[in-house]
Amino acid sequence: MKILTVVGTKNTGKTTLVTMIVDEMVKRGYRVGTIKHTHHDFDLEGKDTWKHRKAGAELVVGSGKSTFFMVNEQLSLENILKNISNITELDYVVIEGFKSSNYPKVSTTEVKDDFTITNVDVFKIKPEDVVSIVDLVEERSYDIIPGADCGECGYKDCIELSKAIIQGKTSADKCKMRKLKEVELYIGNKKIPLNPFVQDFIKKSVMGMISTLKTDGNDDINGKIELWINNFED
């Protein structure tokens, strides 16, 4: 799941650019999700879900032809990305906002930082420009930053590697930890990097225990397996 952020000041066409990029990605056969960062509330006053929250519900879920979750707290971007990756399999997540994040950025203003891959004037953009932007995104975007700082890529830490990818000096394939996602460990909301040996050990141990369990014979274990451990004091 590669990540792109579209950043810029108010009324510079961020939402317009996000929709253009998403449309082009979908045309290329990618599965795409989006995140919108806002300072406003998404729940409209007077709606049933608003009444639920007003009554004190900490989590409100709307379920119908579509499903949405509303949590009464501001989650970090890393936490949001983690939850998205647990809900569905996506090729790209396009984020509107979160300008201080360390993910590839397309800026709708002239402002630029170490993670900006290009600057765009949305009001002068042409269809062929969107194609070129998505070409660049395919080349210079990457997954959730592992934070292992293992140095196996030849760079000092994960952030330095990320900057090198943005600059076109290397590719996301250089990161060995990004490839090793068979087993992921989170303690609370913090991801704990696991080296190949530990991943292999945990996987084989858990799979070995599952193989001894009595099932109805129809369970397919050739996909994603979730194990949650609630480690609370007695």
Coordinates of N, CA and C in Angstrom, one line a residue, residues 146-159 161 174-178 180 193-196:
P146 N 8.7 1.9 8.0 CA 8.8 0.8 9.0 C 9.4 1.3 10.3
G147 N 10.3 2.3 10.3 CA 10.9 2.8 11.5 C 12.0 1.8 12.1
A148 N 12.4 0.9 11.3 CA 13.4 -0.1 11.9 C 14.8 0.5 12.0
D149 N 15.1 1.4 11.0 CA 16.4 2.1 11.0 C 17.6 1.0 11.0
C150 N 17.4 0.0 10.3 CA 18.3 -1.2 10.3 C 19.6 -0.9 9.5
G151 N 19.5 0.0 8.5 CA 20.7 0.4 7.8 C 21.0 -0.6 6.6
E152 N 20.2 -1.6 6.5 CA 20.4 -2.6 5.4 C 20.3 -2.0 4.0
C153 N 19.6 -0.9 3.9 CA 19.5 -0.2 2.6 C 20.7 0.6 2.2
G154 N 21.6 0.8 3.2 CA 22.7 1.7 2.9 C 22.6 3.1 3.4
Y155 N 21.4 3.4 3.9 CA 21.1 4.8 4.4 C 21.1 4.7 5.9
K156 N 21.3 5.9 6.5 CA 21.4 6.0 8.0 C 20.2 5.5 8.7
D157 N 19.0 5.9 8.2 CA 17.8 5.5 8.8 C 16.7 5.5 7.8
C158 N 15.4 5.2 8.2 CA 14.3 5.0 7.3 C 13.9 6.4 6.6
I159 N 14.1 7.5 7.4 CA 13.7 8.8 6.9 C 14.7 9.2 5.8
L161 N 16.3 7.2 3.8 CA 16.0 6.4 2.6 C 14.7 6.9 1.9
K174 N 14.5 -1.0 -2.3 CA 15.8 -1.0 -1.5 C 15.6 -1.3 -0.1
C175 N 14.4 -1.1 0.4 CA 14.1 -1.3 1.8 C 13.7 -2.8 2.0
K176 N 14.5 -3.5 2.8 CA 14.2 -4.9 3.1 C 13.1 -5.1 4.1
M177 N 12.9 -4.1 5.0 CA 11.9 -4.3 6.0 C 10.5 -4.1 5.4
R178 N 10.4 -3.2 4.3 CA 9.1 -3.0 3.7 C 8.6 -4.3 3.0
L180 N 9.2 -7.3 4.1 CA 9.0 -8.4 5.1 C 7.8 -8.0 6.0
P193 N 9.3 -3.0 14.7 CA 9.9 -3.7 13.6 C 10.4 -5.1 14.0
L194 N 10.2 -6.0 13.1 CA 10.7 -7.4 13.3 C 11.6 -7.8 12.2
N195 N 12.8 -8.4 12.6 CA 13.7 -8.8 11.6 C 13.2 -10.2 11.0
P196 N 13.8 -10.6 9.9 CA 13.4 -11.8 9.2 C 13.3 -13.0 10.1

